[in-house]
Amino acid sequence: MSDDTENKEDPKIIIDEDWKSQVEAEKAAAEDQRDETPAESPPEEPGEEPADNQFELPPASFSLLVSSLATQALAALGQMPGPDGKPMHEPVIAKHHIDTLGVLQEKTKGNLDGDEIVMLNNVLHELRMAYVNLSQQAPPQSPS
């Protein structure tokens, strides 16, 4: 009877080993196929970057939206260097981004949590003060 018990256990071990080797073989085949045709494989979801992307985007959020608009406004106010390395002074563009944040504040009233309200209020206050300060200064003179 002990021989019957041993024979019943052996196939389970063999099946388990076969399963592992089969999975490894399939994984190796999939990697080989992916290596051979990387340009032909489309992203998994529309708009998703390919897997060889070097950076990971943060998740979309209200604070990220506010930060993005605030950064653009700061750049237009000359608080950050532009693509050429020099500060950009575009008060019309800065005002547009600040006004956009103001519209966002009005339209989201009653739908934000406490941290989001404080963040948006602080960002708008700082940007409006920077805009007023820039407006009161003489415009930068371009070299002639």
JSON list of C-alpha atoms in Angstrom, two decimals, residues 4-83:
[
{"chain": "A", "resi": 4, "resn": "ASP", "atom": "CA", "xyz": [0.44, 3.18, -4.16]},
{"chain": "A", "resi": 5, "resn": "THR", "atom": "CA", "xyz": [0.79, 6.27, -1.97]},
{"chain": "A", "resi": 6, "resn": "GLU", "atom": "CA", "xyz": [4.24, 7.06, -3.35]},
{"chain": "A", "resi": 7, "resn": "ASN", "atom": "CA", "xyz": [3.06, 6.70, -6.94]},
{"chain": "A", "resi": 8, "resn": "LYS", "atom": "CA", "xyz": [0.20, 9.12, -6.35]},
{"chain": "A", "resi": 9, "resn": "GLU", "atom": "CA", "xyz": [2.55, 11.79, -5.00]},
{"chain": "A", "resi": 10, "resn": "ASP", "atom": "CA", "xyz": [5.17, 11.50, -7.76]},
{"chain": "A", "resi": 11, "resn": "PRO", "atom": "CA", "xyz": [2.98, 12.74, -10.63]},
{"chain": "A", "resi": 12, "resn": "LYS", "atom": "CA", "xyz": [2.19, 15.93, -8.68]},
{"chain": "A", "resi": 13, "resn": "ILE", "atom": "CA", "xyz": [5.86, 16.75, -8.40]},
{"chain": "A", "resi": 14, "resn": "ILE", "atom": "CA", "xyz": [6.48, 15.94, -12.06]},
{"chain": "A", "resi": 15, "resn": "ILE", "atom": "CA", "xyz": [3.48, 18.00, -13.17]},
{"chain": "A", "resi": 16, "resn": "ASP", "atom": "CA", "xyz": [4.66, 20.93, -11.08]},
{"chain": "A", "resi": 17, "resn": "GLU", "atom": "CA", "xyz": [8.14, 20.77, -12.61]},
{"chain": "A", "resi": 18, "resn": "ASP", "atom": "CA", "xyz": [6.71, 20.52, -16.13]},
{"chain": "A", "resi": 19, "resn": "TRP", "atom": "CA", "xyz": [4.55, 23.55, -15.46]},
{"chain": "A", "resi": 20, "resn": "LYS", "atom": "CA", "xyz": [7.51, 25.60, -14.28]},
{"chain": "A", "resi": 21, "resn": "SER", "atom": "CA", "xyz": [9.65, 24.68, -17.26]},
{"chain": "A", "resi": 22, "resn": "GLN", "atom": "CA", "xyz": [6.77, 25.37, -19.65]},
{"chain": "A", "resi": 23, "resn": "VAL", "atom": "CA", "xyz": [6.22, 28.83, -18.15]},
{"chain": "A", "resi": 24, "resn": "GLU", "atom": "CA", "xyz": [9.92, 29.62, -18.38]},
{"chain": "A", "resi": 25, "resn": "ALA", "atom": "CA", "xyz": [10.01, 28.48, -22.01]},
{"chain": "A", "resi": 26, "resn": "GLU", "atom": "CA", "xyz": [6.98, 30.64, -22.85]},
{"chain": "A", "resi": 27, "resn": "LYS", "atom": "CA", "xyz": [8.53, 33.60, -21.05]},
{"chain": "A", "resi": 28, "resn": "ALA", "atom": "CA", "xyz": [11.80, 33.19, -22.98]},
{"chain": "A", "resi": 29, "resn": "ALA", "atom": "CA", "xyz": [9.90, 32.91, -26.28]},
{"chain": "A", "resi": 30, "resn": "ALA", "atom": "CA", "xyz": [7.91, 36.05, -25.49]},
{"chain": "A", "resi": 31, "resn": "GLU", "atom": "CA", "xyz": [11.10, 37.96, -24.64]},
{"chain": "A", "resi": 32, "resn": "ASP", "atom": "CA", "xyz": [12.74, 36.82, -27.88]},
{"chain": "A", "resi": 33, "resn": "GLN", "atom": "CA", "xyz": [9.70, 37.89, -29.88]},
{"chain": "A", "resi": 34, "resn": "ARG", "atom": "CA", "xyz": [9.59, 41.28, -28.11]},
{"chain": "A", "resi": 35, "resn": "ASP", "atom": "CA", "xyz": [13.32, 41.81, -28.79]},
{"chain": "A", "resi": 36, "resn": "GLU", "atom": "CA", "xyz": [12.89, 41.00, -32.48]},
{"chain": "A", "resi": 37, "resn": "THR", "atom": "CA", "xyz": [9.94, 43.34, -33.14]},
{"chain": "A", "resi": 38, "resn": "PRO", "atom": "CA", "xyz": [9.94, 46.23, -30.64]},
{"chain": "A", "resi": 39, "resn": "ALA", "atom": "CA", "xyz": [8.80, 48.84, -33.18]},
{"chain": "A", "resi": 40, "resn": "GLU", "atom": "CA", "xyz": [5.76, 46.83, -34.25]},
{"chain": "A", "resi": 41, "resn": "SER", "atom": "CA", "xyz": [4.28, 46.39, -30.78]},
{"chain": "A", "resi": 42, "resn": "PRO", "atom": "CA", "xyz": [1.84, 49.24, -30.08]},
{"chain": "A", "resi": 43, "resn": "PRO", "atom": "CA", "xyz": [1.39, 50.71, -26.58]},
{"chain": "A", "resi": 44, "resn": "GLU", "atom": "CA", "xyz": [-1.06, 48.79, -24.41]},
{"chain": "A", "resi": 45, "resn": "GLU", "atom": "CA", "xyz": [-3.41, 51.75, -23.97]},
{"chain": "A", "resi": 46, "resn": "PRO", "atom": "CA", "xyz": [-4.05, 54.73, -26.26]},
{"chain": "A", "resi": 47, "resn": "GLY", "atom": "CA", "xyz": [-1.76, 57.61, -25.38]},
{"chain": "A", "resi": 48, "resn": "GLU", "atom": "CA", "xyz": [0.52, 55.43, -23.26]},
{"chain": "A", "resi": 49, "resn": "GLU", "atom": "CA", "xyz": [4.24, 55.80, -23.88]},
{"chain": "A", "resi": 50, "resn": "PRO", "atom": "CA", "xyz": [6.32, 52.80, -24.94]},
{"chain": "A", "resi": 51, "resn": "ALA", "atom": "CA", "xyz": [8.00, 50.75, -22.22]},
{"chain": "A", "resi": 52, "resn": "ASP", "atom": "CA", "xyz": [11.45, 52.16, -23.03]},
{"chain": "A", "resi": 53, "resn": "ASN", "atom": "CA", "xyz": [10.38, 55.58, -21.70]},
{"chain": "A", "resi": 54, "resn": "GLN", "atom": "CA", "xyz": [13.04, 56.90, -19.31]},
{"chain": "A", "resi": 55, "resn": "PHE", "atom": "CA", "xyz": [10.73, 58.67, -16.86]},
{"chain": "A", "resi": 56, "resn": "GLU", "atom": "CA", "xyz": [7.45, 58.05, -15.13]},
{"chain": "A", "resi": 57, "resn": "LEU", "atom": "CA", "xyz": [4.74, 60.70, -15.10]},
{"chain": "A", "resi": 58, "resn": "PRO", "atom": "CA", "xyz": [3.06, 61.53, -11.81]},
{"chain": "A", "resi": 59, "resn": "PRO", "atom": "CA", "xyz": [-0.61, 60.65, -11.49]},
{"chain": "A", "resi": 60, "resn": "ALA", "atom": "CA", "xyz": [-3.02, 63.31, -12.68]},
{"chain": "A", "resi": 61, "resn": "SER", "atom": "CA", "xyz": [-4.35, 65.36, -9.78]},
{"chain": "A", "resi": 62, "resn": "PHE", "atom": "CA", "xyz": [-5.77, 68.75, -8.91]},
{"chain": "A", "resi": 63, "resn": "SER", "atom": "CA", "xyz": [-2.50, 69.86, -7.30]},
{"chain": "A", "resi": 64, "resn": "LEU", "atom": "CA", "xyz": [-0.57, 68.86, -10.44]},
{"chain": "A", "resi": 65, "resn": "LEU", "atom": "CA", "xyz": [-2.94, 70.91, -12.59]},
{"chain": "A", "resi": 66, "resn": "VAL", "atom": "CA", "xyz": [-2.54, 73.96, -10.34]},
{"chain": "A", "resi": 67, "resn": "SER", "atom": "CA", "xyz": [1.24, 73.52, -10.27]},
{"chain": "A", "resi": 68, "resn": "SER", "atom": "CA", "xyz": [1.41, 73.27, -14.06]},
{"chain": "A", "resi": 69, "resn": "LEU", "atom": "CA", "xyz": [-0.54, 76.47, -14.58]},
{"chain": "A", "resi": 70, "resn": "ALA", "atom": "CA", "xyz": [1.41, 78.25, -11.84]},
{"chain": "A", "resi": 71, "resn": "THR", "atom": "CA", "xyz": [4.73, 77.20, -13.37]},
{"chain": "A", "resi": 72, "resn": "GLN", "atom": "CA", "xyz": [3.68, 78.57, -16.74]},
{"chain": "A", "resi": 73, "resn": "ALA", "atom": "CA", "xyz": [2.62, 81.84, -15.12]},
{"chain": "A", "resi": 74, "resn": "LEU", "atom": "CA", "xyz": [5.93, 82.11, -13.24]},
{"chain": "A", "resi": 75, "resn": "ALA", "atom": "CA", "xyz": [7.86, 81.50, -16.45]},
{"chain": "A", "resi": 76, "resn": "ALA", "atom": "CA", "xyz": [5.89, 84.24, -18.21]},
{"chain": "A", "resi": 77, "resn": "LEU", "atom": "CA", "xyz": [6.60, 86.58, -15.29]},
{"chain": "A", "resi": 78, "resn": "GLY", "atom": "CA", "xyz": [10.33, 86.05, -15.81]},
{"chain": "A", "resi": 79, "resn": "GLN", "atom": "CA", "xyz": [10.77, 84.08, -12.59]},
{"chain": "A", "resi": 80, "resn": "MET", "atom": "CA", "xyz": [12.15, 81.06, -14.46]},
{"chain": "A", "resi": 81, "resn": "PRO", "atom": "CA", "xyz": [14.51, 80.81, -17.43]},
{"chain": "A", "resi": 82, "resn": "GLY", "atom": "CA", "xyz": [12.95, 80.14, -20.81]},
{"chain": "A", "resi": 83, "resn": "PRO", "atom": "CA", "xyz": [14.12, 77.57, -23.36]}
]
